[in-house]
């Protein structure tokens, strides 16, 4: 089953191994998924590695690799269908440097997404006897693009809070 739109909102608390002024940073986040209420999704983990290759007075440009893991439960005929989503994002990143507010860093990123999701299917051979239910594990892969917009607030040189909106289309 193909997922056309998956909208993720990451309210994150991130830890950076290096200072925000360095070229590399590593983030560990907790993803929160926005859904219609029909599906129940839980974030497992989200991690990013950022590399800033061009620093100007107004913008910092770079690239980013992000890995996200989310579990999803969708009501089925007899039982819930459980899915594990694994997203790999490779993005180009632009961070705005505001001279009057040096602790705030709004950013935007665009890039490629590769998703893998695993789910269990329940097949019923006989509607009158649920003991004939078979369980099958399926795996699907999909590619697409993503768009992220967010805001970071530096608490110190190595710790910051971050929130972002992540749109993924596969």
PDB file of N, CA and C in Angstrom, residues 44-106:
ATOM      1  N   UNK A  44       9.522   6.700  17.217  1.00  0.00           N
ATOM      2  CA  UNK A  44      10.516   5.904  17.936  1.00  0.00           C
ATOM      3  C   UNK A  44      11.794   6.715  18.104  1.00  0.00           C
ATOM      4  N   UNK A  45      12.374   7.142  16.979  1.00  0.00           N
ATOM      5  CA  UNK A  45      13.621   7.905  17.041  1.00  0.00           C
ATOM      6  C   UNK A  45      13.823   8.658  15.735  1.00  0.00           C
ATOM      7  N   UNK A  46      14.618   9.690  15.831  1.00  0.00           N
ATOM      8  CA  UNK A  46      14.992  10.490  14.670  1.00  0.00           C
ATOM      9  C   UNK A  46      16.391  11.024  14.934  1.00  0.00           C
ATOM     10  N   UNK A  47      17.278  10.828  13.996  1.00  0.00           N
ATOM     11  CA  UNK A  47      18.638  11.324  14.152  1.00  0.00           C
ATOM     12  C   UNK A  47      19.107  12.013  12.890  1.00  0.00           C
ATOM     13  N   UNK A  48      19.866  13.083  13.056  1.00  0.00           N
ATOM     14  CA  UNK A  48      20.359  13.859  11.914  1.00  0.00           C
ATOM     15  C   UNK A  48      21.847  14.130  12.058  1.00  0.00           C
ATOM     16  N   UNK A  49      22.514  14.138  10.925  1.00  0.00           N
ATOM     17  CA  UNK A  49      23.896  14.557  10.830  1.00  0.00           C
ATOM     18  C   UNK A  49      23.935  15.694   9.818  1.00  0.00           C
ATOM     19  N   UNK A  50      24.363  16.874  10.265  1.00  0.00           N
ATOM     20  CA  UNK A  50      24.400  18.063   9.403  1.00  0.00           C
ATOM     21  C   UNK A  50      25.843  18.456   9.133  1.00  0.00           C
ATOM     22  N   UNK A  51      26.088  18.867   7.897  1.00  0.00           N
ATOM     23  CA  UNK A  51      27.390  19.386   7.495  1.00  0.00           C
ATOM     24  C   UNK A  51      27.162  20.723   6.797  1.00  0.00           C
ATOM     25  N   UNK A  52      27.728  21.784   7.362  1.00  0.00           N
ATOM     26  CA  UNK A  52      27.599  23.127   6.791  1.00  0.00           C
ATOM     27  C   UNK A  52      28.846  23.422   5.981  1.00  0.00           C
ATOM     28  N   UNK A  53      28.672  23.584   4.666  1.00  0.00           N
ATOM     29  CA  UNK A  53      29.831  23.767   3.803  1.00  0.00           C
ATOM     30  C   UNK A  53      30.046  25.200   3.334  1.00  0.00           C
ATOM     31  N   UNK A  54      29.068  26.091   3.521  1.00  0.00           N
ATOM     32  CA  UNK A  54      29.234  27.477   3.109  1.00  0.00           C
ATOM     33  C   UNK A  54      28.569  28.383   4.142  1.00  0.00           C
ATOM     34  N   UNK A  55      29.351  29.248   4.754  1.00  0.00           N
ATOM     35  CA  UNK A  55      28.842  30.195   5.744  1.00  0.00           C
ATOM     36  C   UNK A  55      28.971  31.604   5.180  1.00  0.00           C
ATOM     37  N   UNK A  56      27.841  32.285   5.060  1.00  0.00           N
ATOM     38  CA  UNK A  56      27.842  33.684   4.638  1.00  0.00           C
ATOM     39  C   UNK A  56      27.343  34.519   5.809  1.00  0.00           C
ATOM     40  N   UNK A  57      27.262  35.814   5.600  1.00  0.00           N
ATOM     41  CA  UNK A  57      26.821  36.696   6.672  1.00  0.00           C
ATOM     42  C   UNK A  57      25.357  36.467   7.039  1.00  0.00           C
ATOM     43  N   UNK A  58      24.542  36.148   6.048  1.00  0.00           N
ATOM     44  CA  UNK A  58      23.106  35.994   6.272  1.00  0.00           C
ATOM     45  C   UNK A  58      22.651  34.536   6.341  1.00  0.00           C
ATOM     46  N   UNK A  59      23.296  33.639   5.563  1.00  0.00           N
ATOM     47  CA  UNK A  59      22.871  32.242   5.498  1.00  0.00           C
ATOM     48  C   UNK A  59      24.034  31.296   5.743  1.00  0.00           C
ATOM     49  N   UNK A  60      23.685  30.104   6.262  1.00  0.00           N
ATOM     50  CA  UNK A  60      24.592  28.969   6.328  1.00  0.00           C
ATOM     51  C   UNK A  60      23.985  27.883   5.449  1.00  0.00           C
ATOM     52  N   UNK A  61      24.757  27.395   4.488  1.00  0.00           N
ATOM     53  CA  UNK A  61      24.275  26.356   3.583  1.00  0.00           C
ATOM     54  C   UNK A  61      24.971  25.049   3.921  1.00  0.00           C
ATOM     55  N   UNK A  62      24.227  23.959   3.761  1.00  0.00           N
ATOM     56  CA  UNK A  62      24.811  22.670   4.067  1.00  0.00           C
ATOM     57  C   UNK A  62      23.979  21.528   3.551  1.00  0.00           C
ATOM     58  N   UNK A  63      24.364  20.344   3.984  1.00  0.00           N
ATOM     59  CA  UNK A  63      23.627  19.133   3.649  1.00  0.00           C
ATOM     60  C   UNK A  63      23.301  18.401   4.944  1.00  0.00           C
ATOM     61  N   UNK A  64      22.325  17.509   4.843  1.00  0.00           N
ATOM     62  CA  UNK A  64      21.834  16.833   6.043  1.00  0.00           C
ATOM     63  C   UNK A  64      21.388  15.427   5.684  1.00  0.00           C
ATOM     64  N   UNK A  65      21.733  14.462   6.535  1.00  0.00           N
ATOM     65  CA  UNK A  65      21.194  13.102   6.436  1.00  0.00           C
ATOM     66  C   UNK A  65      20.367  12.855   7.696  1.00  0.00           C
ATOM     67  N   UNK A  66      19.130  12.411   7.507  1.00  0.00           N
ATOM     68  CA  UNK A  66      18.229  12.154   8.631  1.00  0.00           C
ATOM     69  C   UNK A  66      17.660  10.750   8.516  1.00  0.00           C
ATOM     70  N   UNK A  67      17.602  10.044   9.637  1.00  0.00           N
ATOM     71  CA  UNK A  67      16.960   8.729   9.723  1.00  0.00           C
ATOM     72  C   UNK A  67      15.818   8.839  10.722  1.00  0.00           C
ATOM     73  N   UNK A  68      14.627   8.384  10.319  1.00  0.00           N
ATOM     74  CA  UNK A  68      13.444   8.447  11.177  1.00  0.00           C
ATOM     75  C   UNK A  68      12.795   7.073  11.250  1.00  0.00           C
ATOM     76  N   UNK A  69      12.366   6.683  12.444  1.00  0.00           N
ATOM     77  CA  UNK A  69      11.652   5.422  12.647  1.00  0.00           C
ATOM     78  C   UNK A  69      10.332   5.722  13.348  1.00  0.00           C
ATOM     79  N   UNK A  70       9.222   5.256  12.757  1.00  0.00           N
ATOM     80  CA  UNK A  70       7.881   5.493  13.305  1.00  0.00           C
ATOM     81  C   UNK A  70       7.092   4.190  13.252  1.00  0.00           C
ATOM     82  N   UNK A  71       6.318   3.918  14.285  1.00  0.00           N
ATOM     83  CA  UNK A  71       5.395   2.787  14.297  1.00  0.00           C
ATOM     84  C   UNK A  71       3.979   3.299  14.099  1.00  0.00           C
ATOM     85  N   UNK A  72       3.183   2.539  13.347  1.00  0.00           N
ATOM     86  CA  UNK A  72       1.835   2.948  12.988  1.00  0.00           C
ATOM     87  C   UNK A  72       0.886   1.781  13.207  1.00  0.00           C
ATOM     88  N   UNK A  73      -0.308   2.076  13.708  1.00  0.00           N
ATOM     89  CA  UNK A  73      -1.352   1.062  13.872  1.00  0.00           C
ATOM     90  C   UNK A  73      -2.620   1.562  13.184  1.00  0.00           C
ATOM     91  N   UNK A  74      -3.146   0.750  12.262  1.00  0.00           N
ATOM     92  CA  UNK A  74      -4.363   1.079  11.534  1.00  0.00           C
ATOM     93  C   UNK A  74      -5.401   0.003  11.829  1.00  0.00           C
ATOM     94  N   UNK A  75      -6.632   0.387  12.208  1.00  0.00           N
ATOM     95  CA  UNK A  75      -7.656  -0.626  12.475  1.00  0.00           C
ATOM     96  C   UNK A  75      -7.959  -1.465  11.233  1.00  0.00           C
ATOM     97  N   UNK A  76      -8.039  -2.773  11.421  1.00  0.00           N
ATOM     98  CA  UNK A  76      -8.357  -3.696  10.339  1.00  0.00           C
ATOM     99  C   UNK A  76      -9.657  -4.420  10.624  1.00  0.00           C
ATOM    100  N   UNK A  77      -9.943  -5.430   9.831  1.00  0.00           N
ATOM    101  CA  UNK A  77     -11.193  -6.172   9.969  1.00  0.00           C
ATOM    102  C   UNK A  77     -11.232  -6.968  11.266  1.00  0.00           C
ATOM    103  N   UNK A  78     -10.166  -7.719  11.560  1.00  0.00           N
ATOM    104  CA  UNK A  78     -10.110  -8.509  12.782  1.00  0.00           C
ATOM    105  C   UNK A  78      -9.173  -7.922  13.822  1.00  0.00           C
ATOM    106  N   UNK A  79      -8.147  -7.270  13.378  1.00  0.00           N
ATOM    107  CA  UNK A  79      -7.119  -6.791  14.288  1.00  0.00           C
ATOM    108  C   UNK A  79      -6.477  -5.546  13.673  1.00  0.00           C
ATOM    109  N   UNK A  80      -5.655  -4.864  14.448  1.00  0.00           N
ATOM    110  CA  UNK A  80      -4.948  -3.704  13.930  1.00  0.00           C
ATOM    111  C   UNK A  80      -3.796  -4.142  13.019  1.00  0.00           C
ATOM    112  N   UNK A  81      -3.585  -3.383  11.949  1.00  0.00           N
ATOM    113  CA  UNK A  81      -2.443  -3.619  11.069  1.00  0.00           C
ATOM    114  C   UNK A  81      -1.301  -2.759  11.595  1.00  0.00           C
ATOM    115  N   UNK A  82      -0.209  -3.408  11.962  1.00  0.00           N
ATOM    116  CA  UNK A  82       0.934  -2.703  12.536  1.00  0.00           C
ATOM    117  C   UNK A  82       2.001  -2.521  11.471  1.00  0.00           C
ATOM    118  N   UNK A  83       2.501  -1.286  11.371  1.00  0.00           N
ATOM    119  CA  UNK A  83       3.524  -0.960  10.379  1.00  0.00           C
ATOM    120  C   UNK A  83       4.712  -0.299  11.065  1.00  0.00           C
ATOM    121  N   UNK A  84       5.882  -0.574  10.554  1.00  0.00           N
ATOM    122  CA  UNK A  84       7.107   0.098  10.973  1.00  0.00           C
ATOM    123  C   UNK A  84       7.633   0.866   9.775  1.00  0.00           C
ATOM    124  N   UNK A  85       7.738   2.192   9.899  1.00  0.00           N
ATOM    125  CA  UNK A  85       8.237   3.048   8.833  1.00  0.00           C
ATOM    126  C   UNK A  85       9.677   3.449   9.139  1.00  0.00           C
ATOM    127  N   UNK A  86      10.550   3.326   8.144  1.00  0.00           N
ATOM    128  CA  UNK A  86      11.943   3.754   8.244  1.00  0.00           C
ATOM    129  C   UNK A  86      12.193   4.728   7.095  1.00  0.00           C
ATOM    130  N   UNK A  87      12.515   5.972   7.426  1.00  0.00           N
ATOM    131  CA  UNK A  87      12.753   7.002   6.423  1.00  0.00           C
ATOM    132  C   UNK A  87      14.223   7.396   6.419  1.00  0.00           C
ATOM    133  N   UNK A  88      14.783   7.519   5.230  1.00  0.00           N
ATOM    134  CA  UNK A  88      16.132   8.034   5.025  1.00  0.00           C
ATOM    135  C   UNK A  88      15.993   9.302   4.183  1.00  0.00           C
ATOM    136  N   UNK A  89      16.454  10.432   4.707  1.00  0.00           N
ATOM    137  CA  UNK A  89      16.347  11.712   4.017  1.00  0.00           C
ATOM    138  C   UNK A  89      17.745  12.254   3.744  1.00  0.00           C
ATOM    139  N   UNK A  90      17.976  12.688   2.510  1.00  0.00           N
ATOM    140  CA  UNK A  90      19.202  13.388   2.145  1.00  0.00           C
ATOM    141  C   UNK A  90      18.764  14.752   1.630  1.00  0.00           C
ATOM    142  N   UNK A  91      19.163  15.815   2.339  1.00  0.00           N
ATOM    143  CA  UNK A  91      18.631  17.150   2.079  1.00  0.00           C
ATOM    144  C   UNK A  91      19.734  18.179   1.870  1.00  0.00           C
ATOM    145  N   UNK A  92      19.354  19.252   1.182  1.00  0.00           N
ATOM    146  CA  UNK A  92      20.145  20.474   1.151  1.00  0.00           C
ATOM    147  C   UNK A  92      19.508  21.435   2.132  1.00  0.00           C
ATOM    148  N   UNK A  93      20.321  22.147   2.887  1.00  0.00           N
ATOM    149  CA  UNK A  93      19.868  22.908   4.037  1.00  0.00           C
ATOM    150  C   UNK A  93      20.301  24.363   3.914  1.00  0.00           C
ATOM    151  N   UNK A  94      19.415  25.285   4.315  1.00  0.00           N
ATOM    152  CA  UNK A  94      19.747  26.711   4.397  1.00  0.00           C
ATOM    153  C   UNK A  94      19.266  27.228   5.746  1.00  0.00           C
ATOM    154  N   UNK A  95      20.203  27.730   6.572  1.00  0.00           N
ATOM    155  CA  UNK A  95      19.888  28.302   7.881  1.00  0.00           C
ATOM    156  C   UNK A  95      20.072  29.811   7.817  1.00  0.00           C
ATOM    157  N   UNK A  96      19.140  30.522   8.401  1.00  0.00           N
ATOM    158  CA  UNK A  96      19.203  31.975   8.428  1.00  0.00           C
ATOM    159  C   UNK A  96      19.911  32.422   9.706  1.00  0.00           C
ATOM    160  N   UNK A  97      20.869  33.319   9.584  1.00  0.00           N
ATOM    161  CA  UNK A  97      21.555  33.905  10.741  1.00  0.00           C
ATOM    162  C   UNK A  97      21.000  35.313  10.951  1.00  0.00           C
ATOM    163  N   UNK A  98      20.367  35.531  12.088  1.00  0.00           N
ATOM    164  CA  UNK A  98      19.759  36.823  12.401  1.00  0.00           C
ATOM    165  C   UNK A  98      20.683  37.551  13.368  1.00  0.00           C
ATOM    166  N   UNK A  99      21.196  38.695  12.948  1.00  0.00           N
ATOM    167  CA  UNK A  99      22.154  39.427  13.775  1.00  0.00           C
ATOM    168  C   UNK A  99      21.500  39.966  15.049  1.00  0.00           C
ATOM    169  N   UNK A 100      20.242  40.394  14.989  1.00  0.00           N
ATOM    170  CA  UNK A 100      19.577  40.951  16.167  1.00  0.00           C
ATOM    171  C   UNK A 100      19.088  39.869  17.131  1.00  0.00           C
ATOM    172  N   UNK A 101      18.995  38.610  16.671  1.00  0.00           N
ATOM    173  CA  UNK A 101      18.586  37.485  17.521  1.00  0.00           C
ATOM    174  C   UNK A 101      19.528  36.312  17.244  1.00  0.00           C
ATOM    175  N   UNK A 102      20.741  36.330  17.795  1.00  0.00           N
ATOM    176  CA  UNK A 102      21.739  35.314  17.438  1.00  0.00           C
ATOM    177  C   UNK A 102      21.421  33.908  17.934  1.00  0.00           C
ATOM    178  N   UNK A 103      20.489  33.770  18.880  1.00  0.00           N
ATOM    179  CA  UNK A 103      20.153  32.444  19.385  1.00  0.00           C
ATOM    180  C   UNK A 103      19.076  31.742  18.548  1.00  0.00           C
ATOM    181  N   UNK A 104      18.379  32.470  17.701  1.00  0.00           N
ATOM    182  CA  UNK A 104      17.346  31.891  16.846  1.00  0.00           C
ATOM    183  C   UNK A 104      17.922  31.554  15.477  1.00  0.00           C
ATOM    184  N   UNK A 105      17.603  30.371  14.977  1.00  0.00           N
ATOM    185  CA  UNK A 105      18.079  29.920  13.670  1.00  0.00           C
ATOM    186  C   UNK A 105      16.919  29.296  12.881  1.00  0.00           C
ATOM    187  N   UNK A 106      16.162  30.080  12.123  1.00  0.00           N
ATOM    188  CA  UNK A 106      15.164  29.466  11.241  1.00  0.00           C
ATOM    189  C   UNK A 106      15.881  28.756  10.086  1.00  0.00           C
TER     190      UNK A 106
END
